[in-house]
XYZ file of C-alpha atoms in Angstrom:
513
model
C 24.716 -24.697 11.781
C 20.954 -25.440 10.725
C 20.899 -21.857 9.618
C 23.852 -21.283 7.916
C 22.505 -24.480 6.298
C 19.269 -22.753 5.307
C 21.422 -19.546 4.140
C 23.106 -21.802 1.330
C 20.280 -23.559 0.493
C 18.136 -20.684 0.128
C 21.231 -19.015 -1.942
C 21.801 -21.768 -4.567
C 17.811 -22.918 -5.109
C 16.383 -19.570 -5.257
C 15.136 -19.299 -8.646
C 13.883 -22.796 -8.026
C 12.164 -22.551 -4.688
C 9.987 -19.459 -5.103
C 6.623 -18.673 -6.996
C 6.265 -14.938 -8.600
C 3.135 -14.366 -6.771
C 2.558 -11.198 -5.016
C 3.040 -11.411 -1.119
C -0.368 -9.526 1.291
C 0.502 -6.237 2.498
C -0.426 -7.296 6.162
C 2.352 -9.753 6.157
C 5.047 -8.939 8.609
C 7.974 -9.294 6.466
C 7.712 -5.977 4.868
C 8.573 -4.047 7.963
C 11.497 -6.027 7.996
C 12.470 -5.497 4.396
C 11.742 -1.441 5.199
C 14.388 -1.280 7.589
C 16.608 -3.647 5.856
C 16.750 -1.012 2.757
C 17.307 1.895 4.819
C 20.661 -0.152 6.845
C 21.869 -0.303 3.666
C 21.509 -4.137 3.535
C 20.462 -4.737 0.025
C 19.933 -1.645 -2.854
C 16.297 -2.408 -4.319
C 14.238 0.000 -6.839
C 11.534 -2.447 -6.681
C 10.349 -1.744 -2.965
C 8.990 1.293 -5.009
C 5.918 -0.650 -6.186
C 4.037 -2.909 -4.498
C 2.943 -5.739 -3.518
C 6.034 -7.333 -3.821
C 6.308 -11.216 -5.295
C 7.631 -13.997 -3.041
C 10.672 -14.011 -5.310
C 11.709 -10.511 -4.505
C 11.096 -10.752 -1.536
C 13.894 -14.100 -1.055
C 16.262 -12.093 -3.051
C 15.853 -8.827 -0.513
C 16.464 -11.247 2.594
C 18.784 -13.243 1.602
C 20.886 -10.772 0.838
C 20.261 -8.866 4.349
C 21.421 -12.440 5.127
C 25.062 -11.604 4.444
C 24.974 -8.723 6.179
C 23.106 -9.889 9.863
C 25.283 -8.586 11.859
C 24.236 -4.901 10.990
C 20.807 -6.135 12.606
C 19.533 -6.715 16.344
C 19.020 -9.897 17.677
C 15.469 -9.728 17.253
C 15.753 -8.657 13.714
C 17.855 -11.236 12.940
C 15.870 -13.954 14.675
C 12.553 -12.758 12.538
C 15.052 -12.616 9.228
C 15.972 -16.311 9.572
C 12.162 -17.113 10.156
C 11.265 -15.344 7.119
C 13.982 -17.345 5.097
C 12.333 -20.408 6.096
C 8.947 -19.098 4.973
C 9.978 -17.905 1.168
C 11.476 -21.097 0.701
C 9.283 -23.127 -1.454
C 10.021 -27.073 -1.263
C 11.594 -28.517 -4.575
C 8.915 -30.760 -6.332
C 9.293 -34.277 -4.547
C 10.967 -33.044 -1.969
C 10.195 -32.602 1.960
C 9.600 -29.257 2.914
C 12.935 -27.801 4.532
C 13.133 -27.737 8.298
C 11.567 -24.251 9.240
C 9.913 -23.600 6.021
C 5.862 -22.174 5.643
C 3.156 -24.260 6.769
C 0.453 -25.375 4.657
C -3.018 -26.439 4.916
C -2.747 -28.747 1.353
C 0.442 -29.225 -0.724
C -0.231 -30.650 -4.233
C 2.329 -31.718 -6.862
C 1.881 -33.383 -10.065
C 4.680 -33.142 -12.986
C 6.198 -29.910 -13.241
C 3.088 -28.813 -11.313
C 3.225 -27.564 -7.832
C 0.183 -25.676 -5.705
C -0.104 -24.565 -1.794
C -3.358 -24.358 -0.160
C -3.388 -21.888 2.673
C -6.356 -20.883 5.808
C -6.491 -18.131 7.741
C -9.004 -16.066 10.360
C -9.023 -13.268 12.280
C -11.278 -12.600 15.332
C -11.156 -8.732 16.541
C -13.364 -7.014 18.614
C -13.274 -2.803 17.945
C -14.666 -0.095 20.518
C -15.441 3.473 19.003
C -16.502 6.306 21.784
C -16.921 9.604 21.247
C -16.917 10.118 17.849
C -18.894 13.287 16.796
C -22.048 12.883 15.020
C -21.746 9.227 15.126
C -22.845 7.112 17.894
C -20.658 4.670 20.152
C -20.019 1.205 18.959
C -18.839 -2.353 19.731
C -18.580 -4.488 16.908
C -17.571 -7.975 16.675
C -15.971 -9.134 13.230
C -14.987 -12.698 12.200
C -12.997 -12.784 8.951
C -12.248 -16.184 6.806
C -10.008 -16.119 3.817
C -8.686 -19.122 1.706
C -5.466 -18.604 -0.593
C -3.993 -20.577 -3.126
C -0.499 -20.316 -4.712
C 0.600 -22.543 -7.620
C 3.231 -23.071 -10.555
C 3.126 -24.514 -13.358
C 6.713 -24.959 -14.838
C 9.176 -22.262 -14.269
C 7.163 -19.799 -16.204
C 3.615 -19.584 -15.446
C 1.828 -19.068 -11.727
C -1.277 -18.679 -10.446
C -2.991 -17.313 -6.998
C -6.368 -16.484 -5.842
C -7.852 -15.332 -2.583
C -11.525 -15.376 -1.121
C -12.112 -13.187 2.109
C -15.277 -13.166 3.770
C -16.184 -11.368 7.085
C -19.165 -10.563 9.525
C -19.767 -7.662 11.663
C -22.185 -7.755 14.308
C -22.923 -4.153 16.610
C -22.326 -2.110 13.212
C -24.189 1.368 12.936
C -23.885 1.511 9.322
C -25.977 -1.506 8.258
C -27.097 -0.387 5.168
C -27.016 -2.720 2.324
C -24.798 -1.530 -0.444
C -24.271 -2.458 -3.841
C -23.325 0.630 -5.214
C -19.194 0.953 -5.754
C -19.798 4.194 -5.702
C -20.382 4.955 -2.132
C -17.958 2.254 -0.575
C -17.324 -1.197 -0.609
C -20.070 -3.551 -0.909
C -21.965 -5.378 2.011
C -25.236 -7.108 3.182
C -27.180 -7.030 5.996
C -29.194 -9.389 7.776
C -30.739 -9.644 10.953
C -28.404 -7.136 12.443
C -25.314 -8.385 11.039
C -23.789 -7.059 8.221
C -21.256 -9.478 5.550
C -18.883 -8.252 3.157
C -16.447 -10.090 0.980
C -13.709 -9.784 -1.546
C -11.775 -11.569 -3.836
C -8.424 -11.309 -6.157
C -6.678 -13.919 -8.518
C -4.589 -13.786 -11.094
C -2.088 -15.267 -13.704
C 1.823 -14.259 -13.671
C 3.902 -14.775 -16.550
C 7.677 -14.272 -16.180
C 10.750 -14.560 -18.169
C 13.859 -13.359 -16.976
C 13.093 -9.665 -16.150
C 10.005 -9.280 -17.695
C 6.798 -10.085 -15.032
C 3.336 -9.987 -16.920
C 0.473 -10.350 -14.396
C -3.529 -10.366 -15.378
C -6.658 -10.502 -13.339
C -7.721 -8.993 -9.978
C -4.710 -7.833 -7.760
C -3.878 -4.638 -5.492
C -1.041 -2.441 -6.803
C -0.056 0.719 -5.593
C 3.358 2.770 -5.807
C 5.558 5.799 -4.639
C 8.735 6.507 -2.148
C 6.364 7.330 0.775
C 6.909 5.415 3.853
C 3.300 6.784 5.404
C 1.472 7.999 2.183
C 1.406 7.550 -1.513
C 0.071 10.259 -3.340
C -0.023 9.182 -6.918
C -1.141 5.108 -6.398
C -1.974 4.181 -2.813
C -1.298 0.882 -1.667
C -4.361 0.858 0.278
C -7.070 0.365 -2.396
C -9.011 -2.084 -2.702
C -8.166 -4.824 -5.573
C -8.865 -3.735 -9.036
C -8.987 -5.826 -12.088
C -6.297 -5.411 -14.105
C -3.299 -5.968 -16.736
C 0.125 -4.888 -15.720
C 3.305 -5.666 -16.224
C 6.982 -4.662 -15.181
C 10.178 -5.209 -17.015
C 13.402 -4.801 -15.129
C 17.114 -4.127 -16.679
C 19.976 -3.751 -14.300
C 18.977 -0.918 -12.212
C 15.456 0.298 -14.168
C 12.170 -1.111 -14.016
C 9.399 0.270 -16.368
C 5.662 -0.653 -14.720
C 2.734 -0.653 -16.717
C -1.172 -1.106 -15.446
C -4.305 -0.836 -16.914
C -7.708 -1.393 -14.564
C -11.060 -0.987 -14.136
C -12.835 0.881 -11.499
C -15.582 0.165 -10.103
C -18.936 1.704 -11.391
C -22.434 0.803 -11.951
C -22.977 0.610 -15.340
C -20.651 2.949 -16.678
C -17.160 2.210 -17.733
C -14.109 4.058 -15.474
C -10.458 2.946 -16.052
C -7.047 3.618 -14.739
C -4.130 3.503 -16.621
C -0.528 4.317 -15.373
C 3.258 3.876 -15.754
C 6.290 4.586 -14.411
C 9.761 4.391 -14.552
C 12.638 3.585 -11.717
C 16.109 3.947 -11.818
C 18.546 3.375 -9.235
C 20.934 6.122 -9.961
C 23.521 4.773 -7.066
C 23.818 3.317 -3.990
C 22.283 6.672 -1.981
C 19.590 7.346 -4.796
C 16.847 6.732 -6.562
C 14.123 8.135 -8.660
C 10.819 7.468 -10.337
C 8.602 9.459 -12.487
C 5.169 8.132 -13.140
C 2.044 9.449 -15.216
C -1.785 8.145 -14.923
C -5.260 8.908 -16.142
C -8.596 8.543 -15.313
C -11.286 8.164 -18.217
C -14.359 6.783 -18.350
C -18.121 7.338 -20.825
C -15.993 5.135 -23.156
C -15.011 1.664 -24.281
C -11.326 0.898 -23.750
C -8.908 3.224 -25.795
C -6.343 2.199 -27.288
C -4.007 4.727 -27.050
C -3.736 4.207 -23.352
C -3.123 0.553 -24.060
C 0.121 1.693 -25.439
C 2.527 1.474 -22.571
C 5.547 3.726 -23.998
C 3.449 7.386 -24.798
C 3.349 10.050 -22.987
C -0.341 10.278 -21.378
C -0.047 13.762 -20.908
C 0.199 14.531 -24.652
C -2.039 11.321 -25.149
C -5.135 12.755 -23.524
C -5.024 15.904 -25.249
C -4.958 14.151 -28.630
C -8.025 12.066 -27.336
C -10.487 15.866 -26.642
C -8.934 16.733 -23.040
C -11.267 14.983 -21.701
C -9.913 12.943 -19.017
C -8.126 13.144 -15.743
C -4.304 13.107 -16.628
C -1.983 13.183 -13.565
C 2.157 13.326 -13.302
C 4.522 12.603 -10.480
C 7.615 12.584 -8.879
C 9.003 10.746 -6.059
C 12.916 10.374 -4.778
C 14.511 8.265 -2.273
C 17.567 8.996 -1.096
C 20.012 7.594 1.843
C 22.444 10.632 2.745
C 24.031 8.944 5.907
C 23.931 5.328 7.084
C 21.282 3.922 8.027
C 19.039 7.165 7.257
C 16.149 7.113 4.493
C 14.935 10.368 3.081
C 12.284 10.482 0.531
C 10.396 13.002 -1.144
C 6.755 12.888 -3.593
C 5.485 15.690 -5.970
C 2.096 15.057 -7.110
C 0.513 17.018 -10.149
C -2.933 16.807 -10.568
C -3.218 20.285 -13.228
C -0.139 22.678 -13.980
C -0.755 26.317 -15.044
C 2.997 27.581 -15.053
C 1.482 31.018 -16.372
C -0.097 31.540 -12.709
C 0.831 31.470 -9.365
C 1.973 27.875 -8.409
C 1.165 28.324 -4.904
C -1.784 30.430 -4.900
C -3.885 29.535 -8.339
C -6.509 26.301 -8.108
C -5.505 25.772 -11.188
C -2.189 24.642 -9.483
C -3.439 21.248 -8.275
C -0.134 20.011 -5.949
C 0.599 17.254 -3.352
C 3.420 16.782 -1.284
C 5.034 13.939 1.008
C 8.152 14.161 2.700
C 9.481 11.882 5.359
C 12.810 10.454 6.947
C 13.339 7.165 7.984
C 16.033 6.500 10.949
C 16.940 2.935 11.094
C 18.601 2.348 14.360
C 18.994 5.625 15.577
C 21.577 6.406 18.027
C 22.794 3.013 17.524
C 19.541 1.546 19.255
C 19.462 -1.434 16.538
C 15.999 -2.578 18.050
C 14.235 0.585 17.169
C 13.118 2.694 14.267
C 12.293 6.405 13.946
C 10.256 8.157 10.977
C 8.499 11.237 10.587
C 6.626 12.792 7.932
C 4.452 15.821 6.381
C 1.673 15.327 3.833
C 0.014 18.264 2.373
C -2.983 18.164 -0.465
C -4.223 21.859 -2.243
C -7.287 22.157 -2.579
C -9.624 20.442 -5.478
C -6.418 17.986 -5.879
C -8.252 14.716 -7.373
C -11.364 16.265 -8.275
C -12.757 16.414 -12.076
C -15.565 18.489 -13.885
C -16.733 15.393 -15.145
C -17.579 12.823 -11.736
C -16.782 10.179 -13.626
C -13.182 11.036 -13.773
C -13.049 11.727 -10.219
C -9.913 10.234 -8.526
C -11.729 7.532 -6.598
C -12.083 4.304 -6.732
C -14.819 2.335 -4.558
C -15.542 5.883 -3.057
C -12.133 6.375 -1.643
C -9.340 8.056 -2.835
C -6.794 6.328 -5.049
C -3.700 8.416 -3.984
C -3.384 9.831 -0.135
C -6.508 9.551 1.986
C -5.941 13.077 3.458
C -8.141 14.320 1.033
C -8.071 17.817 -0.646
C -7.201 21.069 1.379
C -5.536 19.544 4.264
C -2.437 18.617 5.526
C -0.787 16.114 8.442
C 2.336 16.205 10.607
C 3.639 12.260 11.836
C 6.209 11.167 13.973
C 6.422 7.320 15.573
C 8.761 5.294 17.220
C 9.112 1.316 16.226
C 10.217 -1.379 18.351
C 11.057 -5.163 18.371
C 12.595 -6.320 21.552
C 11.942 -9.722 20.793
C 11.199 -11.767 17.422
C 8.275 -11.901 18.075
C 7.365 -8.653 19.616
C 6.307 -5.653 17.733
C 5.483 -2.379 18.360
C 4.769 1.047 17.458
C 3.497 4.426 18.852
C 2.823 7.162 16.601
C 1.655 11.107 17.167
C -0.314 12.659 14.201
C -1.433 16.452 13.780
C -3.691 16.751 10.967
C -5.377 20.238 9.998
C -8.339 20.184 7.329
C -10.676 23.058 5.985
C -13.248 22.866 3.467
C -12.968 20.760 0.440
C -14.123 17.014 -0.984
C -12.467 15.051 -3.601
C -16.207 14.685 -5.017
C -16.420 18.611 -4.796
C -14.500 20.766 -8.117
C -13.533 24.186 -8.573
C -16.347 26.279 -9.238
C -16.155 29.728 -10.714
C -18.167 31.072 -7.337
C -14.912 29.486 -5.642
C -12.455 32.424 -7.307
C -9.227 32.194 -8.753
C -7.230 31.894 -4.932
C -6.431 28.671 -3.895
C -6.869 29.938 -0.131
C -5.198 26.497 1.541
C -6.483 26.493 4.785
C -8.596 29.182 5.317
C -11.405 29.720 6.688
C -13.205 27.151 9.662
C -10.182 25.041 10.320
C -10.240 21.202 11.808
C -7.661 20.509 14.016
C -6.867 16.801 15.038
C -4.029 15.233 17.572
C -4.086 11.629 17.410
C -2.298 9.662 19.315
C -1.924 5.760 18.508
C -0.405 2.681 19.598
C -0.498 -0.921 18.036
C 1.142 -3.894 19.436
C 1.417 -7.523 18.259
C 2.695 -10.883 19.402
C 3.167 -13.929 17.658
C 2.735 -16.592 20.313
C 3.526 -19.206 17.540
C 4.576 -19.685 13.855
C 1.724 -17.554 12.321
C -0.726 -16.986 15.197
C -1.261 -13.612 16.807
C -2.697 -11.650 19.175
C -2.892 -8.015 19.828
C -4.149 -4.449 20.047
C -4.411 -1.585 18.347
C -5.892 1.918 20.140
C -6.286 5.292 19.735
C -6.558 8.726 21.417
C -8.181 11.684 18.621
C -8.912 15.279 20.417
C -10.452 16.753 17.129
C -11.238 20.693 17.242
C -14.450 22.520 15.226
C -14.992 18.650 14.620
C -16.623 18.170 10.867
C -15.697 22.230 10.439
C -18.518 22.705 13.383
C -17.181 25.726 14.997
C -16.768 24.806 18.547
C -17.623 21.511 18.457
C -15.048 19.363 20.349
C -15.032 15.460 20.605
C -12.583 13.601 22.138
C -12.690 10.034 20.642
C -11.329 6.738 21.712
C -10.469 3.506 19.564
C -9.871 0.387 21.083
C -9.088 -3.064 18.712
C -8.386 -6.262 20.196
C -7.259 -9.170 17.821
C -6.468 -12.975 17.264
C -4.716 -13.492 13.901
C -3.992 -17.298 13.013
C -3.004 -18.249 9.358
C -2.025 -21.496 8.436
């Protein structure tokens, strides 16, 4: 009764009850809202980009709410916890029974603001990693959110993470973006720290958002290849306006650089052509060596025509990505990334020919086993794919890779298995073969390097990994768990006939309140 309770209440005071501001990546709903999408339980176009808002996010479960019987018993025990949590109290009211917990609540007027603490305590084990030696480090990590509305219109959230590592090898002190993210050492401990916030403005289906915020995008369940959604934050303007089954997104960032200016700019489109397909196309560009143009502040041009007009100087990208549900309760997707075109050569054998790939299938409860999950997936990158002439323009973006951290001239096979016996029990084991050869994404085509793209040639990498995670929530928002791998790597670092079998062990205590 108390939940069918919740159901309604969550049903009539949703537009009331929930703040449009964007929800961690780490948080264990979106699993959840993953397989939801491929049962069939709700049709979204907006799981495309993330991080989703704590107003999609209601809207996705509640309407897997009507449909709960299509879900396990664990499943549906972890979808009626997560109603609970996206239900923001009415101003002046008492939080519902099973909603969030907060550190601080404030309300004042049409005013309303949630405080929120959380740390993690992990310890990680490397061994046998070649060229590196073994490690134990100890990290503590602190971070402080806050949440607030103001009216029905305007929100606000910020976050402050701060962590120390102590039994690091790499205690170097870095303040150059360039190489990394940033960190300090002192006496043998070494402190990093990071911080977003930002202001959302929304009416109806129009969702303006500026300041420092992660973003990423694509249909790939293990990989994005245009926008991944594991960079680090970037500051930012973007927006996304939504009209029946489209949504148009629009960013424009900075990234990070030492006296130099380097900006992203991107958009894309979505369209939810029915209920067993969907589609986005998406464009971005690198530039940098000059203030903010304002040409790429213009949302609705085509960038590819767009940087030609501004000299062909910058790093113009398209893509493609499709997602697709061809039997119940079976996800299919597919990514095309183009990084350079030259449709007068060879597509598969010219450098000029700068591809990516991802495809992947998504089995929600296969062979009727509603408590598991089954994916699998292949990622390839050509060669030189992200690189630039000019190393400004470079695809990166606090040394990393913006799209898929495979890197250039390398490719990865994926399979794993999900499960969640209980609610509060989850699992995971996962088998990867990844092949690389030579090639950086700091490293361009060079005319030494001929006209062949040669994909995979030459002194060849070969890795088997084999990983399992586990987590348990031993109450509302604590955890505990462990995370561990097995990597047999072959000609290790293209070293012919090096071999290094390497072992990663995490242990962790997560406890957010």
């Amino acid at each position: 009764m108390n939940r069918l309770l919740l159901s309604l209440l969550v049903f009539i005071a949703q537009p009331v009850f929930t703040q449009t501001v964007f929800v961690p990546l780490d948080h264990q709903v979106y699993p959840l809202l993953v397989k939801g999408e491929t049962l069939g339980l709700f049709e979204s176009y907006r799981m495309r980009t993330l991080p989703l808002t704590r107003t999609e996010v209601l809207e996705m479960l509640t309407s897997m709410d009507r449909a709960r019987e299509k879900l396990s018993r664990a499943d549906a025990d972890l979808l009626g916890q997560m109603l609970g949590e996206f239900t923001d109290p009415a101003i002046g009211e008492p939080a519902p029974q099973g909603s969030e917990r907060h550190l601080y609540r404030f309300e004042e007027g049409r005013t309303q603001m949630f405080l929120d603490v959380r740390g993690i305590q992990e310890v990680q084990l490397h061994r046998g990693r070649a060229g590196l030696e073994d490690e134990s480090i100890l990290e503590t990590i602190g971070i402080g959110s806050l949440r607030a509305s103001i009216g029905k219109h305007v929100f606000i959230a910020a976050n402050a993470t701060a962590s120390m590592r102590i039994g690091s090898i790499d205690r170097e002190q870095r303040f150059d973006p360039t190489e990394g993210p940033i960190q300090v050492a002192v006496d043998g401990a070494v402190f990093s720290d990071q911080a977003t916030g930002y202001a959302a403005f929304v009416f109806d289906g129009f969702r303006l958002f500026a300041g420092r915020m992660q973003h990423g995008w694509g249909s790939g369940l293990d990989d994005q290849l245009g926008l991944s959604v594991r960079n680090e934050p970037m500051d930012m303007l973007k927006f996304t306006l939504d009209y029946r089954s489209v949504r148009f997104s629009y960013f424009h960032a900075t990234l990070q650089s030492i006296g130099l200016d380097r900006y992203l700019v991107g958009h894309r489109l979505d369209i939810g052509i029915s209920k067993h397909a969907q589609i986005g196309v998406y464009e971005t560009v690198v530039y940098a060596r000059r203030g903010i143009q304002l040409a790429y502040l213009n949302p609705f041009v085509p960038y590819h025509f767009i940087e030609h007009q501004l000299g062909d100087l910058d790093n113009n990208t398209i893509g493609i990505d499709i997602t697709t549900f061809p039997w119940p309760g079976v996800r299919v997707v597919g990514e095309l990334f183009i990084d350079d075109l030259n449709w007068t050569r060879p597509i598969f054998r010219h450098f000029g020919n700068k591809l990516a790939y991802h495809a992947g299938i998504h089995w929600g409860a296969p062979l009727g086993w509603k408590e598991a999950e089954l994916r699998a997936s292949y990622t390839r990158v050509d060669p030189w794919v992200y690189t630039h002439g000019d190393s400004l323009n470079v695809y990166v973006h606090y040394g990393e890779s913006i799209g898929s951290r495979l890197g250039p001239n390398a490719d990865r096979y994926q399979v794993s298995l999900s499960l969640r016996l209980h609610r509060s029990w989850w699992s995971e084991l996962t088998y990867q073969h990844v092949r690389r050869a030579r090639g950086s994404i700091f490293t361009p085509h060079r005319p030494a390097d001929g006209t062949e793209k040669r994909f995979l040639e030459g002194t060849l990498e070969r890795q088997n990994v084999v990983s399992v995670f586990l987590r348990y929530q031993f109450f509302r928002d604590g955890f505990v768990g462990l995370e561990g791998a097995l990597r047999g790597r072959n000609n290790a670092n293209l070293r012919p006939g090096i071999q290094a079998d390497e072992k990663f062990l995490r242990l962790f205590i997560d406890i957010n309140y």
